[in-house]
Amino acid sequence: MTVGRREGAKERGGGGGSSELRPAARTAPGGAARRWGRRSARPAPRGCAAVEPRAVRNMKVKVISVLEDNYMYLVIEESTRDAVAVDAAVPKRLLEIVRKEDVVLRAVLSTHHHWDHARGNEELVRLCPGLRVYGADERIGALTHRVAPDEELTFGAIRVRCLFTPCHTSGHMCYFMWEDGSPDAPALFSGDTLFVGGCGRFLEGTAEQMYANFTQVLGNLPKETKVFCGHECTVRNLKFALKVEPENEAVKKKLAWARQRDDEDLPTVPSTLQEEFLYNPFLRVTEEAVQKFTGRKEPVEVLRALRTEKDNFKKPKERPHPQAMLAFDWGLFAPFLEKK
């Protein structure tokens, strides 16, 4: 992955910026070399020698900061200038980026139904005729295509595999993206299942489900996979990770880096799966230090105890009401803030 020039600093509640990702899957989730709808090379014209296929690099990810600490993503297929949005919570901000990038928004992928991830769907469908909205939960607003576990989608050169990860909500879906023929890392849009250094709350599921998500679904993806999560909560997560494993040097190093990024108002996404297994306690439930902290040995029980501890760990300071943050993003307060 290459990181492109940002549009500006990440702003709490409405800023935007971009990282540039050109991902690919050399291996399928699980590491086995599978061909998922892989297109074969065209035969060379008569009288011409066959040409070795070149690496394809058509996919770019724009990281868009909105609301209190949410991320939306705009995934651009550069050869066609078509785009797909992930978790389109604030349509006004998303469409600003769409216009600036001079792309056509073709689809929205919603990880789950919560308002801070899917509230913008209805307005986007109204403003963009023919827009497709994908998700696994009927509670997702303006849903046009309900996806099934392991279903595969195609957007130009971009391939998407839908990974069902119930627990935070009963219909949570992560999206694994890659390009055929590209040498670069694939991308995982993990919503509120996996965060940098943490995981989502178990609102509609169990520790058993989240453990299965981590070990049987996300844990089987290529370790170089870039993780784009739904919230910027890395510093808080890593402070908890340091409490769990105070001698873990990977945690200390990542926390120092994340604090610096936070001070500079810059995002901490993406991480990689390989990195997460070094400092994310929710992926380290078989480690002796994590088990000692929880007083448990069985992995699911360790995970359950960790989540309980995290839920009670240093409640964040009082913040503006989420609806007020949304109003700021939509520009509703602009007339009152203009200088006279």
Tab-separated table of C-alpha atoms in Angstrom:
chain	number	residue	atom	x	y	z
A	1	MET	CA	0.000	0.000	0.000
A	2	THR	CA	1.139	3.526	-0.704
A	3	VAL	CA	-0.066	6.486	1.328
A	4	GLY	CA	-1.064	9.424	-0.810
A	5	ARG	CA	-1.040	13.125	0.025
A	6	ARG	CA	-3.840	13.934	2.440
A	7	GLU	CA	-6.491	16.531	1.682
A	8	GLY	CA	-6.089	17.988	5.164
A	9	ALA	CA	-5.824	17.066	8.802
A	10	LYS	CA	-8.389	14.733	10.259
A	11	GLU	CA	-11.031	16.843	11.967
A	12	ARG	CA	-13.157	15.567	14.825
A	13	GLY	CA	-16.681	15.591	13.487
A	14	GLY	CA	-16.378	16.245	9.818
A	15	GLY	CA	-12.847	16.480	8.472
A	16	GLY	CA	-11.592	14.367	5.674
A	17	GLY	CA	-8.445	13.017	4.233
A	18	SER	CA	-7.224	10.081	2.282
A	19	SER	CA	-4.895	7.206	2.309
A	20	GLU	CA	-4.219	5.562	-0.987
A	21	LEU	CA	-4.541	1.805	-1.054
A	22	ARG	CA	-3.936	-0.445	-4.019
A	23	PRO	CA	-4.737	-3.879	-2.644
A	24	ALA	CA	-4.749	-7.357	-4.075
A	25	ALA	CA	-5.181	-10.887	-2.886
A	26	ARG	CA	-2.397	-13.238	-3.762
A	27	THR	CA	-4.130	-15.826	-1.625
A	28	ALA	CA	-7.711	-16.378	-0.631
A	29	PRO	CA	-8.787	-16.061	3.017
A	30	GLY	CA	-7.239	-19.031	4.724
A	31	GLY	CA	-4.048	-18.771	2.722
A	32	ALA	CA	-4.975	-21.220	-0.029
A	33	ALA	CA	-4.334	-20.018	-3.553
A	34	ARG	CA	-7.857	-19.936	-4.981
A	35	ARG	CA	-9.159	-18.271	-8.108
A	36	TRP	CA	-12.207	-16.206	-7.215
A	37	GLY	CA	-13.637	-15.184	-10.560
A	38	ARG	CA	-10.139	-14.494	-11.787
A	39	ARG	CA	-10.109	-13.353	-15.380
A	40	SER	CA	-7.812	-15.097	-17.803
A	41	ALA	CA	-5.433	-13.058	-19.940
A	42	ARG	CA	-6.532	-12.347	-23.514
A	43	PRO	CA	-4.689	-14.286	-26.210
A	44	ALA	CA	-2.139	-12.266	-28.156
A	45	PRO	CA	-3.236	-11.055	-31.628
A	46	ARG	CA	-1.918	-12.989	-34.598
A	47	GLY	CA	1.637	-12.114	-35.429
A	48	CYS	CA	2.298	-10.746	-31.944
A	49	ALA	CA	4.215	-12.377	-29.145
A	50	ALA	CA	2.297	-12.995	-25.950
A	51	VAL	CA	2.886	-10.258	-23.388
A	52	GLU	CA	3.342	-11.030	-19.713
A	53	PRO	CA	0.380	-9.490	-17.815
A	54	ARG	CA	1.308	-6.370	-15.895
A	55	ALA	CA	0.428	-5.798	-12.252
A	56	VAL	CA	-2.953	-4.147	-11.901
A	57	ARG	CA	-3.249	-1.149	-9.587
A	58	ASN	CA	-6.720	0.338	-9.911
A	59	MET	CA	-7.974	0.641	-6.337
A	60	LYS	CA	-7.634	3.665	-4.055
A	61	VAL	CA	-9.184	4.200	-0.628
A	62	LYS	CA	-10.189	7.613	0.685
A	63	VAL	CA	-10.375	7.777	4.485
A	64	ILE	CA	-13.112	10.197	5.565
A	65	SER	CA	-13.443	11.269	9.217
A	66	VAL	CA	-16.977	12.132	10.335
A	67	LEU	CA	-19.109	12.561	13.443
A	68	GLU	CA	-17.419	11.990	16.799
A	69	ASP	CA	-14.849	9.392	15.774
A	70	ASN	CA	-16.323	7.506	12.813
A	71	TYR	CA	-14.722	6.621	9.508
A	72	MET	CA	-16.434	6.407	6.141
A	73	TYR	CA	-14.467	5.091	3.191
A	74	LEU	CA	-14.663	5.800	-0.527
A	75	VAL	CA	-13.095	3.040	-2.622
A	76	ILE	CA	-12.253	4.225	-6.130
A	77	GLU	CA	-11.746	2.016	-9.185
A	78	GLU	CA	-9.340	4.306	-10.991
A	79	SER	CA	-9.583	2.790	-14.461
A	80	THR	CA	-13.330	3.472	-14.663
A	81	ARG	CA	-13.594	6.297	-12.087
A	82	ASP	CA	-16.434	4.411	-10.424
A	83	ALA	CA	-16.569	4.314	-6.630
A	84	VAL	CA	-18.034	2.323	-3.757
A	85	ALA	CA	-18.638	3.774	-0.286
A	86	VAL	CA	-18.322	1.851	2.968
A	87	ASP	CA	-20.519	2.928	5.909
A	88	ALA	CA	-21.962	6.100	4.425
A	89	ALA	CA	-23.159	7.871	7.565
A	90	VAL	CA	-22.882	11.484	6.366
A	91	PRO	CA	-24.017	11.879	2.743
A	92	LYS	CA	-23.146	15.560	2.425
A	93	ARG	CA	-19.507	14.952	3.301
A	94	LEU	CA	-19.317	11.817	1.167
A	95	LEU	CA	-20.699	13.581	-1.915
A	96	GLU	CA	-18.192	16.403	-1.441
A	97	ILE	CA	-15.382	13.849	-1.764
A	98	VAL	CA	-17.131	12.163	-4.705
A	99	ARG	CA	-17.282	15.471	-6.560
A	100	LYS	CA	-13.722	16.416	-5.655
A	101	GLU	CA	-12.419	13.063	-6.907
A	102	ASP	CA	-14.586	13.318	-10.054
A	103	VAL	CA	-15.949	9.790	-9.657
A	104	VAL	CA	-19.382	8.180	-9.946
A	105	LEU	CA	-20.775	6.584	-6.787
A	106	ARG	CA	-22.170	3.191	-7.784
A	107	ALA	CA	-22.781	1.377	-4.494
A	108	VAL	CA	-22.742	1.537	-0.715
A	109	LEU	CA	-21.530	-1.315	1.490
A	110	SER	CA	-22.973	-1.120	5.013
A	111	THR	CA	-21.263	-3.171	7.699
A	112	HIS	CA	-24.260	-2.903	10.054
A	113	HIS	CA	-27.440	-0.975	10.729
A	114	HIS	CA	-26.352	1.466	13.447
A	115	TRP	CA	-27.152	5.080	12.625
A	116	ASP	CA	-23.522	6.218	12.733
A	117	HIS	CA	-22.709	3.771	9.942
A	118	ALA	CA	-25.826	3.642	7.755
A	119	ARG	CA	-27.889	6.762	8.395
A	120	GLY	CA	-26.949	8.378	5.097
A	121	ASN	CA	-28.223	5.558	2.897
A	122	GLU	CA	-31.733	6.892	2.320
A	123	GLU	CA	-30.563	10.342	1.271
A	124	LEU	CA	-27.867	8.908	-0.988
A	125	VAL	CA	-30.397	6.667	-2.748
A	126	ARG	CA	-32.617	9.708	-3.266
A	127	LEU	CA	-29.776	11.837	-4.629
A	128	CYS	CA	-28.104	9.104	-6.700
A	129	PRO	CA	-30.697	7.214	-8.779
A	130	GLY	CA	-29.752	3.590	-9.315
A	131	LEU	CA	-27.418	3.469	-6.302
A	132	ARG	CA	-27.108	-0.027	-4.862
A	133	VAL	CA	-26.978	-0.540	-1.093
A	134	TYR	CA	-25.494	-3.827	0.136
A	135	GLY	CA	-25.680	-5.302	3.617
A	136	ALA	CA	-26.645	-8.378	5.613
A	137	ASP	CA	-29.260	-6.889	7.924
A	138	GLU	CA	-32.794	-5.847	6.953
A	139	ARG	CA	-32.528	-3.005	9.474
A	140	ILE	CA	-30.027	-1.243	7.188
A	141	GLY	CA	-31.721	1.768	5.659
A	142	ALA	CA	-32.500	1.760	1.916
A	143	LEU	CA	-31.109	-1.776	1.532
A	144	THR	CA	-31.384	-2.952	-2.086
A	145	HIS	CA	-29.154	-6.053	-2.056
A	146	ARG	CA	-29.034	-8.345	0.981
A	147	VAL	CA	-25.751	-10.228	0.883
A	148	ALA	CA	-25.037	-13.726	2.178
A	149	PRO	CA	-21.981	-14.997	4.049
A	150	ASP	CA	-19.037	-15.528	1.665
A	151	GLU	CA	-20.916	-13.936	-1.236
A	152	GLU	CA	-18.569	-12.309	-3.736
A	153	LEU	CA	-19.185	-9.011	-5.509
A	154	THR	CA	-17.378	-7.365	-8.416
A	155	PHE	CA	-16.916	-3.650	-9.050
A	156	GLY	CA	-14.757	-3.295	-12.156
A	157	ALA	CA	-11.336	-4.668	-11.225
A	158	ILE	CA	-12.232	-4.686	-7.526
A	159	ARG	CA	-13.339	-7.937	-5.919
A	160	VAL	CA	-15.261	-8.076	-2.640
A	161	ARG	CA	-15.909	-11.012	-0.359
A	162	CYS	CA	-18.619	-10.587	2.287
A	163	LEU	CA	-17.487	-11.957	5.653
A	164	PHE	CA	-20.283	-12.542	8.168
A	165	THR	CA	-19.174	-11.513	11.673
A	166	PRO	CA	-22.194	-11.436	14.013
A	167	CYS	CA	-21.761	-10.205	17.589
A	168	HIS	CA	-21.617	-6.421	17.727
A	169	THR	CA	-24.894	-6.726	15.830
A	170	SER	CA	-26.589	-9.913	14.701
A	171	GLY	CA	-26.241	-8.874	11.043
A	172	HIS	CA	-22.702	-7.465	10.992
A	173	MET	CA	-20.758	-7.983	7.750
A	174	CYS	CA	-17.107	-7.199	7.066
A	175	TYR	CA	-15.888	-6.639	3.505
A	176	PHE	CA	-12.627	-8.090	2.189
A	177	MET	CA	-11.404	-6.368	-1.002
A	178	TRP	CA	-8.673	-7.125	-3.489
A	179	GLU	CA	-7.726	-6.811	-7.150
A	180	ASP	CA	-6.775	-9.699	-9.368
A	181	GLY	CA	-3.296	-9.290	-10.785
A	182	SER	CA	-2.074	-6.738	-8.228
A	183	PRO	CA	0.971	-7.486	-6.034
A	184	ASP	CA	-0.216	-5.323	-3.159
A	185	ALA	CA	-2.029	-6.155	0.055
A	186	PRO	CA	-5.796	-6.689	0.244
A	187	ALA	CA	-8.060	-4.578	2.438
A	188	LEU	CA	-10.518	-5.453	5.191
A	189	PHE	CA	-13.314	-3.045	6.088
A	190	SER	CA	-14.091	-4.356	9.549
A	191	GLY	CA	-16.791	-1.954	10.771
A	192	ASP	CA	-17.306	-2.417	14.507
A	193	THR	CA	-15.997	-5.977	14.704
A	194	LEU	CA	-12.236	-5.328	14.759
A	195	PHE	CA	-10.599	-2.031	15.699
A	196	VAL	CA	-6.950	-1.042	15.821
A	197	GLY	CA	-5.948	-2.534	19.167
A	198	GLY	CA	-9.471	-3.542	20.127
A	199	CYS	CA	-12.870	-4.890	19.128
A	200	GLY	CA	-16.516	-3.881	19.166
A	201	ARG	CA	-18.885	-4.409	22.065
A	202	PHE	CA	-20.920	-7.615	22.149
A	203	LEU	CA	-24.285	-5.854	21.799
A	204	GLU	CA	-26.285	-8.566	20.011
A	205	GLY	CA	-24.026	-11.575	20.297
A	206	THR	CA	-21.755	-13.641	22.471
A	207	ALA	CA	-18.089	-14.129	23.235
A	208	GLU	CA	-18.334	-17.439	21.410
A	209	GLN	CA	-19.397	-15.639	18.231
A	210	MET	CA	-16.657	-13.020	18.455
A	211	TYR	CA	-14.049	-15.696	19.095
A	212	ALA	CA	-15.239	-17.522	15.970
A	213	ASN	CA	-15.069	-14.240	14.032
A	214	PHE	CA	-11.441	-13.771	15.029
A	215	THR	CA	-10.235	-17.361	14.679
A	216	GLN	CA	-12.309	-18.775	11.824
A	217	VAL	CA	-13.131	-15.746	9.671
A	218	LEU	CA	-10.812	-12.749	10.021
A	219	GLY	CA	-7.917	-14.730	11.449
A	220	ASN	CA	-7.725	-16.789	8.262
A	221	LEU	CA	-7.159	-13.785	6.010
A	222	PRO	CA	-3.663	-13.028	4.700
A	223	LYS	CA	-1.617	-11.474	7.498
A	224	GLU	CA	-0.633	-8.525	5.288
A	225	THR	CA	-4.300	-7.501	4.970
A	226	LYS	CA	-4.816	-3.788	5.697
A	227	VAL	CA	-7.477	-3.187	8.349
A	228	PHE	CA	-9.814	-0.194	7.906
A	229	CYS	CA	-12.092	-0.086	10.937
A	230	GLY	CA	-15.207	1.940	11.709
A	231	HIS	CA	-13.939	4.181	14.536
A	232	GLU	CA	-10.873	6.107	15.629
A	233	CYS	CA	-10.379	4.747	19.155
A	234	THR	CA	-6.813	3.477	18.899
A	235	VAL	CA	-5.296	5.411	21.803
A	236	ARG	CA	-8.046	4.295	24.204
A	237	ASN	CA	-7.741	0.721	22.982
A	238	LEU	CA	-3.979	0.618	23.407
A	239	LYS	CA	-4.121	2.147	26.882
A	240	PHE	CA	-6.280	-0.824	27.831
A	241	ALA	CA	-3.918	-3.199	26.000
A	242	LEU	CA	-1.040	-1.801	28.058
A	243	LYS	CA	-2.986	-2.480	31.246
A	244	VAL	CA	-3.487	-6.072	30.078
A	245	GLU	CA	0.137	-6.575	28.989
A	246	PRO	CA	2.320	-3.908	30.660
A	247	GLU	CA	5.532	-5.558	29.394
A	248	ASN	CA	4.436	-5.871	25.752
A	249	GLU	CA	6.880	-3.758	23.735
A	250	ALA	CA	4.663	-3.855	20.637
A	251	VAL	CA	1.861	-2.235	22.619
A	252	LYS	CA	4.171	0.463	24.004
A	253	LYS	CA	5.540	1.301	20.560
A	254	LYS	CA	2.129	1.381	18.877
A	255	LEU	CA	0.633	3.509	21.666
A	256	ALA	CA	3.420	6.079	21.387
A	257	TRP	CA	2.878	6.232	17.633
A	258	ALA	CA	-0.901	6.512	18.008
A	259	ARG	CA	-0.585	9.336	20.534
A	260	GLN	CA	1.598	11.254	18.120
A	261	ARG	CA	-0.901	10.723	15.319
A	262	ASP	CA	-3.704	11.864	17.610
A	263	ASP	CA	-1.783	14.995	18.595
A	264	GLU	CA	-1.361	15.787	14.897
A	265	ASP	CA	-5.057	15.044	14.224
A	266	LEU	CA	-4.164	12.238	11.838
A	267	PRO	CA	-5.844	8.830	11.520
A	268	THR	CA	-4.316	5.604	12.782
A	269	VAL	CA	-5.876	3.467	10.048
A	270	PRO	CA	-4.978	1.220	8.418
A	271	SER	CA	-3.188	-1.320	10.538
A	272	THR	CA	-2.478	-4.867	9.365
A	273	LEU	CA	-3.723	-8.185	10.696
A	274	GLN	CA	-0.136	-9.194	11.377
A	275	GLU	CA	0.324	-6.125	13.587
A	276	GLU	CA	-2.964	-6.694	15.389
A	277	PHE	CA	-1.839	-10.115	16.579
A	278	LEU	CA	1.145	-8.432	18.254
A	279	TYR	CA	-0.702	-5.822	20.350
A	280	ASN	CA	-4.476	-6.366	20.239
A	281	PRO	CA	-5.409	-8.261	23.436
A	282	PHE	CA	-8.651	-9.558	21.926
A	283	LEU	CA	-6.578	-11.481	19.373
A	284	ARG	CA	-4.093	-12.681	22.007
A	285	VAL	CA	-6.370	-14.708	24.282
A	286	THR	CA	-3.999	-17.695	24.277
A	287	GLU	CA	-1.071	-15.599	25.535
A	288	GLU	CA	-0.016	-16.281	29.131
A	289	ALA	CA	0.034	-12.597	30.124
A	290	VAL	CA	-3.510	-12.040	28.837
A	291	GLN	CA	-4.778	-15.142	30.594
A	292	LYS	CA	-3.099	-14.044	33.819
A	293	PHE	CA	-4.791	-10.641	33.589
A	294	THR	CA	-8.251	-12.189	33.199
A	295	GLY	CA	-7.728	-15.100	35.562
A	296	ARG	CA	-9.042	-17.416	32.851
A	297	LYS	CA	-7.470	-20.086	30.665
A	298	GLU	CA	-10.123	-21.115	28.133
A	299	PRO	CA	-9.896	-18.719	25.148
A	300	VAL	CA	-13.603	-17.852	24.948
A	301	GLU	CA	-13.699	-17.134	28.683
A	302	VAL	CA	-10.575	-14.983	28.354
A	303	LEU	CA	-12.278	-13.008	25.578
A	304	ARG	CA	-15.462	-12.632	27.614
A	305	ALA	CA	-13.519	-11.363	30.629
A	306	LEU	CA	-11.491	-8.949	28.472
A	307	ARG	CA	-14.642	-7.429	27.000
A	308	THR	CA	-16.127	-6.921	30.469
A	309	GLU	CA	-12.919	-5.273	31.662
A	310	LYS	CA	-12.773	-3.045	28.589
A	311	ASP	CA	-16.401	-1.972	29.019
A	312	ASN	CA	-15.492	-0.661	32.473
A	313	PHE	CA	-12.119	0.812	31.534
A	314	LYS	CA	-11.761	4.590	31.927
A	315	LYS	CA	-15.027	5.829	30.544
A	316	PRO	CA	-14.300	8.569	27.966
A	317	LYS	CA	-14.907	12.178	28.936
A	318	GLU	CA	-18.319	13.670	28.225
A	319	ARG	CA	-18.640	14.512	24.555
A	320	PRO	CA	-21.149	16.434	22.419
A	321	HIS	CA	-24.382	14.629	21.693
A	322	PRO	CA	-24.044	12.482	18.518
A	323	GLN	CA	-27.052	14.171	16.916
A	324	ALA	CA	-25.369	17.560	17.407
A	325	MET	CA	-22.215	16.213	15.735
A	326	LEU	CA	-24.336	15.039	12.805
A	327	ALA	CA	-25.912	18.500	12.527
A	328	PHE	CA	-22.437	20.040	12.323
A	329	ASP	CA	-21.487	17.583	9.564
A	330	TRP	CA	-24.609	18.475	7.605
A	331	GLY	CA	-23.814	22.181	7.934
A	332	LEU	CA	-27.022	22.996	9.807
A	333	PHE	CA	-25.201	25.330	12.198
A	334	ALA	CA	-23.291	27.154	9.464
A	335	PRO	CA	-25.627	30.200	9.292
A	336	PHE	CA	-25.153	30.762	13.035
A	337	LEU	CA	-21.368	30.454	12.864
A	338	GLU	CA	-20.764	32.889	10.012
A	339	LYS	CA	-18.978	36.076	10.981
A	340	LYS	CA	-21.127	39.195	10.807
